[in-house]
Tab-separated table of C-alpha atoms in Angstrom:
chain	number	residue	atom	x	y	z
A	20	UNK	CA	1.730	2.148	-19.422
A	21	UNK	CA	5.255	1.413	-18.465
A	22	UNK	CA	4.875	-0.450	-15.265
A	23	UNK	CA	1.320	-2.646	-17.034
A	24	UNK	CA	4.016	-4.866	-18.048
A	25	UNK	CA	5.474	-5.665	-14.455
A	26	UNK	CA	5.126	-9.276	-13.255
A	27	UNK	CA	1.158	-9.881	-11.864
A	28	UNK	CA	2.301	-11.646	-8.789
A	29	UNK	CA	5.394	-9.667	-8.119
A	30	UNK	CA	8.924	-11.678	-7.282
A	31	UNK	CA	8.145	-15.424	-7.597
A	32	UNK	CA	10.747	-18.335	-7.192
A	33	UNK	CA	10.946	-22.108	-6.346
A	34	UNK	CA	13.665	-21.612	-3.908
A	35	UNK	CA	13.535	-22.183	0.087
A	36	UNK	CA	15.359	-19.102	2.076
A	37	UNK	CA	17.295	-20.630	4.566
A	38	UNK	CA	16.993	-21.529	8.194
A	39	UNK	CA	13.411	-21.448	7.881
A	40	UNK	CA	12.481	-22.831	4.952
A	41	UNK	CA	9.863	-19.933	4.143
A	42	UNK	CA	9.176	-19.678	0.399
A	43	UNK	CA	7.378	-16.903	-1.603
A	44	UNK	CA	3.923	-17.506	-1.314
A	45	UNK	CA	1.950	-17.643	-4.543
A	46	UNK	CA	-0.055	-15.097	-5.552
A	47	UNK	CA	0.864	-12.664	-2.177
A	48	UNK	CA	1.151	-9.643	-4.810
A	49	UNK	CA	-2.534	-9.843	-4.787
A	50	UNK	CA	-2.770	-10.357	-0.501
A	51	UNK	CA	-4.344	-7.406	1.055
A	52	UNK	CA	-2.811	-3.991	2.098
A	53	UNK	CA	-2.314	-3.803	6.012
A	54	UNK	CA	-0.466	-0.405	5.796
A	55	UNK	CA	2.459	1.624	4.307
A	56	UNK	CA	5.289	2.994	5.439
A	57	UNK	CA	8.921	4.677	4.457
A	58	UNK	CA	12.170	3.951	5.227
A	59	UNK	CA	14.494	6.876	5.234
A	60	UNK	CA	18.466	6.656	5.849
A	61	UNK	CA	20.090	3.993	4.087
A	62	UNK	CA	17.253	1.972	2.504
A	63	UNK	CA	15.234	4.803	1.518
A	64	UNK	CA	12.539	2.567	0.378
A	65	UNK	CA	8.553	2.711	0.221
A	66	UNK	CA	7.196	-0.196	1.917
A	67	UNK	CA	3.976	-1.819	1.897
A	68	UNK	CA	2.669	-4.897	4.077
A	69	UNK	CA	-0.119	-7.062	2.924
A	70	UNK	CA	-1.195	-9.713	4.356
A	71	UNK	CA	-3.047	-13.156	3.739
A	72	UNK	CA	-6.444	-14.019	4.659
A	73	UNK	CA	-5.279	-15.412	7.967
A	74	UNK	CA	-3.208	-12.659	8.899
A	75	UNK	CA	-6.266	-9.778	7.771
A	76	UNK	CA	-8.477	-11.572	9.606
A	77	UNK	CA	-6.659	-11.374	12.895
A	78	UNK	CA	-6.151	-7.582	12.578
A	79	UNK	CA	-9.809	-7.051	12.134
A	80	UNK	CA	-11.045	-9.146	15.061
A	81	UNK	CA	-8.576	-7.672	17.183
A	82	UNK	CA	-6.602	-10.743	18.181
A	83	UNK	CA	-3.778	-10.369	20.311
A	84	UNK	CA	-1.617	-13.180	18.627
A	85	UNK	CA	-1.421	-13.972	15.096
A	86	UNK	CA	-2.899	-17.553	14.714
A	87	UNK	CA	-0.561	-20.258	12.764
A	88	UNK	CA	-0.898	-19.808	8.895
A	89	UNK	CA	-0.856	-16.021	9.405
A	90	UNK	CA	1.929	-14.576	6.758
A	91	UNK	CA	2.809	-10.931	5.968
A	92	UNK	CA	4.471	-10.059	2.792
A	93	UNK	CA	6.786	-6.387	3.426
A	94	UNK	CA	7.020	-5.075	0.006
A	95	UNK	CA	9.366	-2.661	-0.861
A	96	UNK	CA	10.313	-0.243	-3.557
A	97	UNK	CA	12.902	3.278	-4.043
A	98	UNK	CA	11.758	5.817	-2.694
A	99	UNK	CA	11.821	8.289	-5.974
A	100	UNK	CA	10.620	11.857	-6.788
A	101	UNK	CA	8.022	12.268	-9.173
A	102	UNK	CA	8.749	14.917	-11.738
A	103	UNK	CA	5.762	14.413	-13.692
A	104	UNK	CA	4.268	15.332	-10.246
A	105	UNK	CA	6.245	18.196	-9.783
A	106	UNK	CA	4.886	19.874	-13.000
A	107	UNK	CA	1.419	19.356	-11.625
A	108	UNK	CA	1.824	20.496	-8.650
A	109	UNK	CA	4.464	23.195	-9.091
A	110	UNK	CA	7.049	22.186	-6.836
A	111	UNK	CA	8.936	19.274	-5.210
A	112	UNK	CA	6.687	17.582	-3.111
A	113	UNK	CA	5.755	13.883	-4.215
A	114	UNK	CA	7.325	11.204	-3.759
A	115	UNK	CA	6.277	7.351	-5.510
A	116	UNK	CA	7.398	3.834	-5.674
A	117	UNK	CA	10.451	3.277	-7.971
A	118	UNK	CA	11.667	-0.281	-8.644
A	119	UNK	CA	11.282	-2.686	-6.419
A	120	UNK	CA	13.996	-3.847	-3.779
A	121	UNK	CA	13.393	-6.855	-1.756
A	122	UNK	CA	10.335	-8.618	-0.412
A	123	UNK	CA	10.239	-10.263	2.977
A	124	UNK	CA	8.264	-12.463	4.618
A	125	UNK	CA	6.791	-13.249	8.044
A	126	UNK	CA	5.037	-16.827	8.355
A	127	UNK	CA	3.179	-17.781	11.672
A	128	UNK	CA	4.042	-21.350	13.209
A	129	UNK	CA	3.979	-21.549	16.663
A	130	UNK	CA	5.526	-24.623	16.808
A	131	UNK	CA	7.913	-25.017	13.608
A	132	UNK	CA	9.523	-21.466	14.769
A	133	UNK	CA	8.686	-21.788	18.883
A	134	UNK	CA	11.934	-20.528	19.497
A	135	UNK	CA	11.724	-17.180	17.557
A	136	UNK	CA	7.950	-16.588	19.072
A	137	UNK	CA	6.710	-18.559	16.506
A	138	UNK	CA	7.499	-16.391	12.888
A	139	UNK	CA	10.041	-17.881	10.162
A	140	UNK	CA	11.183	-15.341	8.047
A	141	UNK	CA	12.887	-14.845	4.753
A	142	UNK	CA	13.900	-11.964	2.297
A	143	UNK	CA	13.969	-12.451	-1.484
A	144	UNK	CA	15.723	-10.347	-4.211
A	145	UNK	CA	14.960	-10.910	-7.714
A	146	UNK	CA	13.315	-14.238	-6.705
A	147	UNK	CA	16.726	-15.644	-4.844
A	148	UNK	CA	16.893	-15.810	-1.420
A	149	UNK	CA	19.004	-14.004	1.248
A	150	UNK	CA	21.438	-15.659	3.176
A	151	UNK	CA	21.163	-17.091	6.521
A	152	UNK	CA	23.279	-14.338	8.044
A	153	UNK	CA	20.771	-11.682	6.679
A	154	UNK	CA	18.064	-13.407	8.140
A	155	UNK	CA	19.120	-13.854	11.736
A	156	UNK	CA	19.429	-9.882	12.347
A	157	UNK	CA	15.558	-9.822	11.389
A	158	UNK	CA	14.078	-11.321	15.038
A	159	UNK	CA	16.250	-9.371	17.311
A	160	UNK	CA	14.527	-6.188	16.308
A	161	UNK	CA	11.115	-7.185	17.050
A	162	UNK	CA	11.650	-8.560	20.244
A	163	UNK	CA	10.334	-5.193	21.177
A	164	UNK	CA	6.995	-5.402	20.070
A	165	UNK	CA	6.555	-8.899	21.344
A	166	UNK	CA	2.977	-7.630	23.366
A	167	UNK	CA	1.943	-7.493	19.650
A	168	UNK	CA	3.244	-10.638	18.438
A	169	UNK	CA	6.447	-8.895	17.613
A	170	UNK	CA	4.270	-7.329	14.270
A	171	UNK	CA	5.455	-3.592	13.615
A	172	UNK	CA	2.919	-2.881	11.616
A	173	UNK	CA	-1.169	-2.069	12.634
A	174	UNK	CA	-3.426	-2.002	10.646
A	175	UNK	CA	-4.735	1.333	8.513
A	176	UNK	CA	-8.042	1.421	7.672
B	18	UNK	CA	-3.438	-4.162	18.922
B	19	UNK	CA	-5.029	-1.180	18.805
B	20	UNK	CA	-5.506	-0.522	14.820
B	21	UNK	CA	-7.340	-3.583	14.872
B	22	UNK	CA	-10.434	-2.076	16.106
B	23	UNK	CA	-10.064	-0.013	12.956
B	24	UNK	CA	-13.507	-0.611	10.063
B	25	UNK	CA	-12.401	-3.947	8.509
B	26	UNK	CA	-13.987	-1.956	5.330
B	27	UNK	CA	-11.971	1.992	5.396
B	28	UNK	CA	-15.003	4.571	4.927
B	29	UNK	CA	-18.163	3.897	4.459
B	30	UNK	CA	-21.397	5.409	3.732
B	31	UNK	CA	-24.578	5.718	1.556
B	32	UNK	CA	-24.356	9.440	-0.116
B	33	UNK	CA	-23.559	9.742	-3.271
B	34	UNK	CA	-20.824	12.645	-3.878
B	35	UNK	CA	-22.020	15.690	-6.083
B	36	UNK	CA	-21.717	16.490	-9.512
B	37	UNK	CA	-20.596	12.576	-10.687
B	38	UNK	CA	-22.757	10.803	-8.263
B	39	UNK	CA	-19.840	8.460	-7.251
B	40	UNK	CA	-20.725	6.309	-3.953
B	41	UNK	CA	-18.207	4.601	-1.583
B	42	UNK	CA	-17.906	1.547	-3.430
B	43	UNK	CA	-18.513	-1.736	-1.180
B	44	UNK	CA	-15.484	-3.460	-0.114
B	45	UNK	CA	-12.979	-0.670	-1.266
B	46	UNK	CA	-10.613	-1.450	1.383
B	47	UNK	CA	-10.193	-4.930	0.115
B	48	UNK	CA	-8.855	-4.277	-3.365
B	49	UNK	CA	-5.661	-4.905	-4.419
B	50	UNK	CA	-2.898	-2.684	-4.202
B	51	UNK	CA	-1.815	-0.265	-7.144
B	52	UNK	CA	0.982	1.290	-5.651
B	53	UNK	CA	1.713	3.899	-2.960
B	54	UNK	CA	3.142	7.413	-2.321
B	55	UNK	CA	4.056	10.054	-0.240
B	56	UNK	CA	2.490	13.834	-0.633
B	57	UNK	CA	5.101	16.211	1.395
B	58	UNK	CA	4.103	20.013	1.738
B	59	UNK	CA	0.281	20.704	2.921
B	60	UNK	CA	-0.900	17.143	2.961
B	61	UNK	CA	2.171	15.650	4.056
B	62	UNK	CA	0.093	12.209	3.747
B	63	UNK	CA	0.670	8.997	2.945
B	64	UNK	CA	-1.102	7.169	-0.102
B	65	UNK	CA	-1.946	4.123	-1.131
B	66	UNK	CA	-3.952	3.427	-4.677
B	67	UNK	CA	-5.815	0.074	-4.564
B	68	UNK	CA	-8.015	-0.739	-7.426
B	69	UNK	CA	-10.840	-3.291	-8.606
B	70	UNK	CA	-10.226	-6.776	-10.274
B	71	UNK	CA	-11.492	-4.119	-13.740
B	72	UNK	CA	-8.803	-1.598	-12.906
B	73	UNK	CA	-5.679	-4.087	-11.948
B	74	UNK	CA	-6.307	-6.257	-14.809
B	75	UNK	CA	-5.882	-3.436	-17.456
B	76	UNK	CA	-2.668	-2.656	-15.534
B	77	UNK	CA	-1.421	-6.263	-15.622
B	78	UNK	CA	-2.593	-6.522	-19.129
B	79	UNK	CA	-1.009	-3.411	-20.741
B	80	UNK	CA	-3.913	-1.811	-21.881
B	81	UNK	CA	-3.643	1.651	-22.797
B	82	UNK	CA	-7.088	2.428	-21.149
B	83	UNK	CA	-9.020	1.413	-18.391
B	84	UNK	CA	-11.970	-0.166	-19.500
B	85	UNK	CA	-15.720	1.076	-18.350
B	86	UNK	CA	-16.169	-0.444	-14.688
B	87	UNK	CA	-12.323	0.613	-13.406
B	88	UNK	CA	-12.561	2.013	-10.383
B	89	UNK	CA	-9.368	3.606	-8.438
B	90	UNK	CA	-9.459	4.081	-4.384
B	91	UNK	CA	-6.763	6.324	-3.282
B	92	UNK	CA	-6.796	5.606	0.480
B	93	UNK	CA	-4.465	8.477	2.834
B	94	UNK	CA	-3.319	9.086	6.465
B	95	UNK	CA	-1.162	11.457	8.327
B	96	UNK	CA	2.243	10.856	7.574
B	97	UNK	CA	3.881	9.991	10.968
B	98	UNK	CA	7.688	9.492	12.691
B	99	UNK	CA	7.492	6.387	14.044
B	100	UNK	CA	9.202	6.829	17.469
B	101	UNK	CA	8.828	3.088	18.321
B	102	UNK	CA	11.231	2.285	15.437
B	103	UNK	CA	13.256	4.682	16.292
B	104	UNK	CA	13.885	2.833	19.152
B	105	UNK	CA	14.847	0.487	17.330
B	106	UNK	CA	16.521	1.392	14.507
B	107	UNK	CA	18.615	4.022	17.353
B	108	UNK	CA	17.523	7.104	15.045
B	109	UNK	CA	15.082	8.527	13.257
B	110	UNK	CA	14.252	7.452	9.920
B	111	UNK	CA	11.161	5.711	9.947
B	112	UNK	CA	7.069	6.725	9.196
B	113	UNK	CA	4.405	5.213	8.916
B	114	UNK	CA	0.640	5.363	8.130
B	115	UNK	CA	-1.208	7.497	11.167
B	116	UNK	CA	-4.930	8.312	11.483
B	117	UNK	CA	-6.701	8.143	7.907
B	118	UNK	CA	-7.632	11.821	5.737
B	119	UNK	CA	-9.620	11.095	3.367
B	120	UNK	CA	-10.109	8.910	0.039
B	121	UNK	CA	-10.790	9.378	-3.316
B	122	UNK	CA	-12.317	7.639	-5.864
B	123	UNK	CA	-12.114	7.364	-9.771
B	124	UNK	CA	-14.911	5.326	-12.089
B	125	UNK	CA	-14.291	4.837	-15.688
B	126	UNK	CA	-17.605	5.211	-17.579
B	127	UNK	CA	-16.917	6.187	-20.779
B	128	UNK	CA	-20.233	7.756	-21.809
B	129	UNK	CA	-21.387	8.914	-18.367
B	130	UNK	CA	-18.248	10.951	-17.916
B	131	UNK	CA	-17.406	11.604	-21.448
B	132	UNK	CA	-16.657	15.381	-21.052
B	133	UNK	CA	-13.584	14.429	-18.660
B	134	UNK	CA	-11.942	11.655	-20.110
B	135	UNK	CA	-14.545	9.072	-18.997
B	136	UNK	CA	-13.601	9.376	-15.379
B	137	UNK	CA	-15.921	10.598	-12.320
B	138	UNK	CA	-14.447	11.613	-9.194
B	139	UNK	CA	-15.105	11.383	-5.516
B	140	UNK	CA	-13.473	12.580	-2.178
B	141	UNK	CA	-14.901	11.207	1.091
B	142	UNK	CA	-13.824	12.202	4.621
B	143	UNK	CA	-14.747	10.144	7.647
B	144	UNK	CA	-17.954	9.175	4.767
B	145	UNK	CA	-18.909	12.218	3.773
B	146	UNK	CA	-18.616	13.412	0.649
B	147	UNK	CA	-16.384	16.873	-0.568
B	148	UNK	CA	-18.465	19.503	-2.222
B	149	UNK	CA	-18.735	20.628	-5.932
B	150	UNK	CA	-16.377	22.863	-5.976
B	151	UNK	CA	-13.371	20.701	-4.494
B	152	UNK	CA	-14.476	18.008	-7.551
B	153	UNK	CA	-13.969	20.768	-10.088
B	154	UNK	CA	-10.663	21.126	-8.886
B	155	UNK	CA	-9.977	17.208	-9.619
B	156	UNK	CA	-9.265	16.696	-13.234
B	157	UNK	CA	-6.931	19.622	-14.819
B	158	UNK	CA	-4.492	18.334	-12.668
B	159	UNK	CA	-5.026	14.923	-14.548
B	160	UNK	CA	-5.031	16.304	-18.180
B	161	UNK	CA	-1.006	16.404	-18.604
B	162	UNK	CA	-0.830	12.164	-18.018
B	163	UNK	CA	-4.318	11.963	-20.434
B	164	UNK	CA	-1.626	9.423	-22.353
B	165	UNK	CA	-1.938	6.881	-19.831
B	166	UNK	CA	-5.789	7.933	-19.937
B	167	UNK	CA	-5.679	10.292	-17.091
B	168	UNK	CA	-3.869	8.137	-14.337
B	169	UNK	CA	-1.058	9.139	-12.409
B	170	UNK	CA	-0.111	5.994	-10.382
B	171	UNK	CA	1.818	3.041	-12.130
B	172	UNK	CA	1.973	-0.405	-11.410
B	173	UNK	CA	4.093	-1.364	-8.528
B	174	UNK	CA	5.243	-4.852	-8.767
C-alpha cells in the first residue's frame, strides 16, 4: 500500500517555532481524534484534530477550560477526489486526504502564554517551522470562542 | 462545551450484528486515526477511519495484508457549514463534524470470513446493528481495491 510507507509519527523535527517555543510533540500522530473538519476556499484542506491525554480528558469531563499540559495537534491534508471511488460508486462524490500540508499546534500554559489566554502555538511544514509573522495571525481568530477556551473544535463522538 | 457531554467511547452496545457476528469493539473510539473523508451526494457525511494497534501497524509496516485481528472503525457525522467560522473567516468555507450517523466496522479473520476476503462487516446506528441485507450490500463494493486486500482508506501521515 502506497501510503504504509508514510512516516509512523507524522512530521517530526528538533526545531522550536518561534515566539513560543512550542515544538512537535513526539509521537502526537498517534494522539487521539477529537474531530474532523474541511477547509474550503483557499486551503482546501482536510483537517483533523487530535489531542493528548490531557486535552481528551478535558473534553470528556466536560471542563470548561483546558487544564495546563493540554495540546491539540490540527492535522491537515489536500482535499482530493477519489477516482478509485468514483468507479465504485458511479459518480463524483468522495472526497479523501491527499498529502499532507501543515500541522499546527495548540499547547496549554496558563502562565508561560497568560497573555494569549494561556495557548502557545506553532505551525510546522515538512518538519520546519513557520515564521513568527505566521504565527501571530493565529490568536486573533479565536478570540471569539474564548467562553470555550478559544478551542474551535468539540468533540465528535 | 457542549460536545463534551458526548460518550467518551462513540457507540456502544452488546448485540452482535447479523450474518458475521461482529460486536462494537470496546474502546473503538480510542484508536488511532487512519485517515478521513468526505462522502458528498446522499450521505453527505463526514468520515473518519481509526483502526487497532493490529490494523495501524500493518499500515506503518507495509504489509500487503492485514493480518487476522485488524479491525477498521469507520466513525461518520452530518457534514455541517460551520457558521461560527464563518464569522470568522468573513465567508463561508468551513464544515465540520455534526451529530454522528453511524459506524462501521471491518475484522480480518482469515478463516472465519474466508468466502469474502477474510473480512466481516458491521454497521451500527445509535448501537444497533443494520440488518442482513444492508451487510450483503458491503463487500462488492470492496472487490475492485482486493490488491490492497479489500481496503479503501490509505495511510494519512
Amino acid at each position: 500500500m502506497v501510503a504504509s510507507t508514510a512516516p509512523a509519527s507524522g512530521q517530526a523535527d528538533g526545531e522550536a517555532a518561534p515566539i513560543y517555543g512550542v515544538k512537535i510533540p513526539a509521537g502526537y500522530r498517534d494522539w487521539r481524534l477529537i474531530s474532523v473538519a474541511h477547509e474550503a476556499g483557499n486551503l482546501n484542506d482536510f483537517r483533523a484534530v487530535l489531542g493528548n491525554d490531557v486535552a481528551v480528558a478535558a473534553y470528556r469531563d466536560g471542563k470548561l477550560l483546558f487544564p495546563d499540559g493540554a495540546i491539540f495537534a490540527r492535522l491537515a491534508w489536500s482535499y482530493v477526489p477519489s477516482e478509485e471511488n468514483y468507479r465504485v460508486f458511479g459518480r463524483a462524490q468522495s472526497f479523501v486526504a491527499g498529502a499532507p500540508t501543515n500541522v499546527q499546534f495548540m499547547v496549554k500554559d496558563s502562565t508561560k502564554y497568560a497573555s494569549r489566554g494561556g495557548w502557545g502555538g506553532a505551525q510546522f511544514k515538512d518538519g520546519k517551522p513557520a515564521d513568527e509573522a505566521l504565527l501571530k495571525t493565529c490568536f486573533p481568530c479565536h478570540v471569539p470562542v474564548k467562553a470555550r477556551d478559544y478551542v474551535f473544535t468539540r468533540y465528535a463522538p
